[in-house]
XYZ file of C-alpha atoms in Angstrom:
409
model
C 0.000 0.000 0.000
C 1.809 3.131 -1.242
C 1.710 6.071 1.152
C 2.285 9.803 0.938
C 3.620 11.434 4.099
C 4.155 15.157 4.603
C 7.279 16.057 6.593
C 7.076 19.393 8.422
C 10.463 20.401 9.796
C 13.145 23.042 9.974
C 15.479 23.473 6.996
C 18.258 21.816 8.989
C 16.198 18.716 9.770
C 14.781 17.894 6.318
C 18.071 16.538 4.837
C 18.179 13.892 7.575
C 14.800 12.534 6.456
C 15.961 12.540 2.831
C 18.955 10.412 3.832
C 16.610 7.786 5.279
C 13.938 7.882 2.559
C 15.509 4.973 0.674
C 14.695 2.689 3.617
C 10.982 3.281 2.966
C 10.510 2.312 -0.672
C 6.704 2.330 -0.445
C 6.489 5.871 0.961
C 6.591 9.154 -0.918
C 7.777 11.971 1.344
C 6.805 15.588 0.651
C 8.940 18.146 2.494
C 7.705 21.415 3.987
C 10.330 23.466 5.788
C 10.070 26.539 7.973
C 12.438 29.073 9.489
C 10.144 29.688 12.464
C 7.757 27.134 13.949
C 4.819 29.562 13.700
C 4.920 29.048 9.909
C 3.615 25.498 10.443
C 0.045 26.776 10.662
C 0.221 28.123 7.112
C 1.891 24.918 5.945
C -0.924 22.836 7.461
C -3.539 24.991 5.739
C -1.906 24.405 2.346
C -1.209 20.674 2.668
C -2.455 18.539 -0.250
C -4.158 15.180 0.297
C -1.645 13.082 2.224
C -1.941 9.915 4.295
C -0.162 11.283 7.372
C 1.901 14.210 8.648
C 5.276 13.905 10.389
C 6.327 16.817 12.617
C 9.967 17.170 13.572
C 9.061 18.870 16.860
C 6.274 19.764 19.257
C 6.291 23.516 18.554
C 5.329 23.385 14.868
C 2.664 20.825 15.731
C 1.281 23.127 18.422
C 0.822 25.916 15.880
C -0.735 23.595 13.263
C -2.893 21.441 15.542
C -6.226 23.244 15.103
C -5.966 22.980 11.304
C -5.010 19.293 11.405
C -7.821 18.442 13.825
C -10.315 19.716 11.266
C -8.776 17.553 8.535
C -8.568 14.472 10.785
C -5.156 13.459 9.468
C -2.942 10.945 11.297
C -0.059 12.845 12.903
C 3.257 11.791 14.439
C 5.253 14.281 16.509
C 8.940 13.894 17.376
C 9.382 14.744 21.035
C 12.483 15.302 23.118
C 13.470 12.169 25.011
C 16.389 10.855 27.037
C 18.190 9.405 24.016
C 18.193 12.695 22.089
C 19.317 14.804 25.045
C 22.003 12.319 26.128
C 23.423 11.982 22.611
C 23.587 15.777 22.235
C 25.352 16.163 25.592
C 27.965 13.647 24.462
C 28.347 15.428 21.127
C 28.876 18.789 22.847
C 31.439 17.238 25.187
C 33.449 15.704 22.337
C 33.301 18.732 20.044
C 34.100 21.381 22.636
C 35.704 19.414 25.498
C 33.191 20.678 28.058
C 31.586 19.236 31.184
C 27.841 19.560 31.982
C 28.426 22.674 34.123
C 29.875 24.409 31.040
C 26.662 23.976 29.004
C 23.464 26.013 28.664
C 20.432 24.183 27.289
C 16.849 24.937 26.324
C 14.223 22.211 26.393
C 10.561 21.641 27.154
C 11.095 19.551 30.295
C 13.975 20.680 32.562
C 13.547 17.627 34.796
C 14.842 15.502 31.928
C 18.267 17.142 31.767
C 18.750 17.110 35.545
C 17.978 13.374 35.707
C 20.372 12.619 32.831
C 23.265 14.623 34.305
C 22.744 12.969 37.696
C 22.979 9.555 36.017
C 25.960 10.108 33.695
C 27.956 12.605 35.765
C 27.155 12.278 39.493
C 28.044 15.335 41.529
C 27.771 17.716 38.566
C 24.942 20.017 37.503
C 24.072 21.564 34.162
C 25.349 25.127 33.719
C 22.091 26.894 32.779
C 18.633 25.579 31.861
C 15.781 27.370 30.106
C 12.322 25.824 29.927
C 10.727 26.678 26.599
C 7.163 26.499 25.290
C 5.554 27.220 21.905
C 4.874 30.852 22.798
C 8.404 31.820 23.811
C 10.109 34.236 21.444
C 13.209 33.276 19.509
C 14.935 36.388 20.789
C 14.375 35.372 24.414
C 16.074 32.017 23.815
C 18.988 33.634 21.944
C 19.478 36.138 24.773
C 19.480 33.350 27.361
C 22.288 31.445 25.631
C 24.324 34.470 24.560
C 24.237 36.042 28.034
C 25.273 32.722 29.617
C 28.390 32.647 27.397
C 29.136 36.378 27.718
C 29.081 36.146 31.507
C 31.519 33.232 31.462
C 29.002 31.001 33.179
C 29.029 28.478 30.304
C 31.117 27.795 27.195
C 28.612 26.204 24.783
C 24.864 26.218 24.096
C 22.614 23.269 23.270
C 19.373 24.276 21.595
C 16.433 22.400 20.158
C 15.395 25.355 17.975
C 16.997 25.503 14.540
C 16.578 29.282 14.120
C 18.193 29.889 17.521
C 21.143 27.663 16.603
C 21.719 29.551 13.343
C 21.550 32.971 15.015
C 23.958 31.955 17.773
C 26.470 30.660 15.213
C 26.128 33.867 13.148
C 26.874 35.956 16.245
C 29.977 33.921 17.037
C 28.681 31.843 19.940
C 29.271 28.131 20.327
C 26.112 26.140 19.694
C 25.122 22.503 19.198
C 21.771 21.687 17.617
C 19.840 18.905 19.309
C 19.272 16.063 16.857
C 17.708 12.631 16.977
C 19.679 9.427 16.588
C 19.263 7.708 13.236
C 17.654 4.668 14.858
C 15.156 6.875 16.711
C 14.297 8.690 13.506
C 13.773 5.464 11.534
C 11.486 4.195 14.287
C 9.504 7.447 14.231
C 9.025 7.307 10.458
C 7.937 3.670 10.693
C 5.395 4.638 13.353
C 4.077 7.413 11.107
C 3.627 4.891 8.297
C 1.808 2.557 10.684
C -0.621 5.332 11.686
C -1.255 6.103 8.013
C -1.975 2.452 7.155
C -4.208 2.068 10.203
C -6.205 5.129 9.187
C -6.578 3.824 5.636
C -7.776 0.427 6.796
C -10.277 2.034 9.160
C -11.691 4.146 6.364
C -12.211 0.990 4.299
C -13.938 -0.917 7.107
C -17.645 -1.675 6.731
C -20.139 0.870 7.997
C -23.879 0.592 8.518
C -26.135 3.626 8.786
C -29.654 3.378 10.228
C -31.885 6.425 9.755
C -35.269 6.255 11.461
C -38.240 8.599 11.111
C -41.900 7.851 11.769
C -44.303 8.547 8.910
C -41.549 9.832 6.611
C -42.689 11.096 3.217
C -41.069 10.126 -0.125
C -39.105 13.402 -0.209
C -37.326 12.469 3.029
C -36.241 9.077 1.658
C -35.161 10.611 -1.655
C -32.999 13.204 0.114
C -31.319 10.533 2.230
C -30.519 8.349 -0.780
C -29.159 11.321 -2.702
C -26.553 11.981 -0.010
C -25.664 8.462 1.135
C -23.943 6.196 -1.391
C -24.217 2.500 -0.638
C -26.514 -0.497 -0.660
C -29.970 0.433 0.635
C -32.351 -1.883 2.480
C -35.597 -1.257 4.381
C -34.638 -2.098 7.994
C -38.194 -1.803 9.275
C -41.283 0.273 8.607
C -39.692 3.507 9.856
C -35.983 2.910 9.254
C -33.678 2.946 6.232
C -30.467 0.902 6.302
C -27.375 1.711 4.242
C -24.298 -0.500 3.955
C -21.260 1.531 2.946
C -17.716 2.294 4.176
C -16.383 4.323 7.057
C -14.642 6.664 4.622
C -17.941 7.511 2.923
C -19.742 7.983 6.243
C -17.055 10.401 7.434
C -17.353 12.300 4.143
C -21.148 12.514 4.438
C -21.011 13.590 8.084
C -18.665 16.437 7.171
C -21.458 17.936 5.035
C -23.218 20.438 7.290
C -26.201 20.519 4.918
C -26.850 16.804 5.466
C -26.370 16.950 9.237
C -28.765 19.893 9.473
C -31.310 18.014 7.352
C -31.238 15.041 9.736
C -31.486 17.328 12.741
C -34.343 19.522 11.489
C -36.293 16.533 10.155
C -36.065 15.046 13.671
C -34.774 11.757 12.317
C -32.856 9.412 14.607
C -29.535 8.244 13.170
C -27.311 5.400 14.332
C -24.032 4.557 12.598
C -21.918 1.495 13.293
C -18.390 0.486 12.290
C -16.967 -3.015 12.573
C -14.678 -5.625 11.079
C -17.644 -7.095 9.212
C -21.142 -6.010 8.205
C -22.820 -8.038 10.955
C -20.769 -6.333 13.675
C -21.255 -2.920 12.090
C -25.024 -3.536 12.025
C -25.105 -4.401 15.739
C -23.152 -1.260 16.530
C -25.502 0.824 14.371
C -28.475 -0.624 16.283
C -26.836 0.282 19.597
C -26.081 3.792 18.362
C -29.669 4.170 17.143
C -30.991 3.124 20.560
C -28.924 5.914 22.081
C -30.082 8.532 19.590
C -33.021 10.837 20.255
C -34.978 12.785 17.626
C -32.573 14.884 15.579
C -29.621 13.030 17.091
C -26.726 11.295 15.343
C -24.568 8.746 17.147
C -21.685 6.619 15.913
C -20.338 3.461 17.544
C -16.911 2.294 16.401
C -15.381 -1.182 16.457
C -14.181 -0.652 20.051
C -17.732 0.277 21.158
C -16.846 3.928 21.696
C -19.898 6.107 21.158
C -19.558 9.620 19.757
C -21.561 12.212 17.883
C -20.492 14.505 15.009
C -22.573 17.181 16.732
C -20.592 16.975 19.985
C -17.042 16.405 21.222
C -18.424 13.968 23.803
C -17.035 10.442 23.602
C -18.540 7.644 25.638
C -17.142 4.167 26.142
C -19.971 1.650 26.099
C -17.964 -1.445 26.795
C -18.332 -4.073 29.492
C -15.010 -4.982 31.068
C -16.035 -7.656 33.576
C -16.542 -11.207 32.229
C -19.783 -11.714 34.203
C -21.249 -8.567 32.676
C -20.336 -9.678 29.168
C -21.865 -13.135 29.708
C -25.057 -11.635 31.108
C -25.425 -9.271 28.149
C -25.099 -12.219 25.751
C -27.561 -14.348 27.722
C -30.127 -11.547 27.765
C -29.721 -10.700 24.101
C -29.009 -7.162 25.281
C -26.193 -5.202 23.689
C -23.189 -4.287 25.872
C -24.031 -0.651 25.119
C -27.544 -0.925 26.542
C -26.444 -2.894 29.597
C -23.697 -0.322 30.190
C -26.254 2.496 29.962
C -28.586 0.679 32.347
C -25.775 0.377 34.904
C -25.058 4.106 34.498
C -28.762 4.888 35.045
C -28.750 2.815 38.227
C -25.590 4.550 39.478
C -26.961 8.092 39.183
C -30.650 7.430 39.972
C -31.610 8.833 43.394
C -33.515 5.659 44.335
C -33.652 2.112 43.053
C -37.227 2.642 41.851
C -38.107 4.057 38.450
C -40.744 4.155 35.741
C -40.438 3.510 32.024
C -40.665 7.275 31.522
C -37.647 7.841 33.813
C -35.548 5.372 31.848
C -36.781 6.705 28.505
C -35.777 10.259 29.491
C -32.321 9.093 30.579
C -31.632 6.993 27.498
C -33.169 9.477 25.066
C -34.713 6.658 23.022
C -38.236 5.787 21.944
C -40.794 4.288 24.311
C -40.762 1.099 22.223
C -36.989 0.685 22.708
C -37.302 1.443 26.424
C -40.051 -1.124 26.935
C -38.007 -3.717 25.056
C -35.036 -3.133 27.381
C -37.243 -3.283 30.490
C -38.858 -6.547 29.357
C -35.459 -8.189 28.937
C -34.438 -6.940 32.383
C -37.641 -8.296 33.955
C -37.205 -11.653 32.207
C -33.701 -11.960 33.675
C -34.672 -10.601 37.110
C -32.561 -7.433 36.922
C -35.679 -5.418 37.745
C -39.088 -6.343 39.126
C -42.441 -4.579 38.912
C -43.264 -3.488 42.472
C -46.199 -1.122 42.133
C -48.125 1.439 40.146
C -48.655 5.177 40.316
C -51.379 7.477 39.018
C -50.227 11.039 38.358
C -53.649 12.032 37.011
C -57.196 10.959 37.828
C -57.638 9.623 34.316
C -55.418 7.466 32.141
C -53.513 4.256 32.674
C -51.426 3.787 35.825
C -47.659 3.685 35.357
C -45.710 0.655 36.509
C -43.011 1.223 39.118
C -39.936 -0.963 38.738
C -37.272 -1.734 41.337
C -33.672 -2.663 40.546
C -32.461 -6.053 41.751
C -29.039 -5.947 40.099
C -26.456 -8.535 41.195
C -23.306 -7.237 42.878
C -21.055 -7.808 39.857
C -23.078 -5.247 37.876
C -22.816 -2.469 40.442
C -19.157 -2.564 41.488
């Protein structure tokens, strides 16, 4: 599977990637270099269609993150670690014959350098340390290193910022640019490729979309089929079923016009992903149960529930073996059993009505009654009474939880 990966780095870093490109024959690298990390935001805005983005540092990623989040691209970020800092300390020592106390260094986590020096040179301390963050100015970092050398406190600077390194060298100061080991870099590129392949395979995985609306007219169905490309089946009297791919679903859900149509038409939408169509269908059914009128919910292969209309992400997964076995025995989805346990946990008493549960789940009365019946059949709840809120009408059944201990711990 051929991949295209964008490399966003300083001008000094890009040649190192080019040296290693031959080790990745199935990857096409596109290079985008900057003089200052703030330029990464513009680079991210202008990126073509790529399979992943590799950032040579945390600062450029920080400036580009909001753009990349919108595009939902896989991203790998090179971060400072013990190997990089230790290798650069050794390089500075060999090149300039200096001890740790003769060095000034800038890095994101000062604790890292102190731990390394304590390990490799007990009894010594680093000469001067500056903690940096994405908002620090280049001039402030240059002044820190230049003043440390002017005052005689240190003899050489170690910097993780390419532009700072170049300016220090131009002004006649000693500087060593922090650089990753070749093995670390190869591993990072391989991880980027893995993220790209994983994303591609996820986009190709089966997806099932269930769109439910009572008494829908032909115009509603025609609009749905115009937007959603895939095999269509009537799921039941009120619900359309589409079998398609995750990639297409993500494309459709990015269309604000379509999302607004589903919301304003008060349709309930459940989308499921899975390794096969059967699993994706079960997940779509669970997502549909969770959805209220105008709502859209998506359940992925790991049973994480999310909505394109919210940043909320809910894990609807049973982790205890007894819970999983009970869900299978009841014919109740793990999602619904998980929601029932959550309802029990936050309910002020162990008594409730179908209306209480319906309001909590945000599903139809029919779905709520189906869940309650399964719970009654398996003795998770029992009917213990009735209430009349009005003089006329049918009384409402009061249910009491009788959950076993393994469901409530």
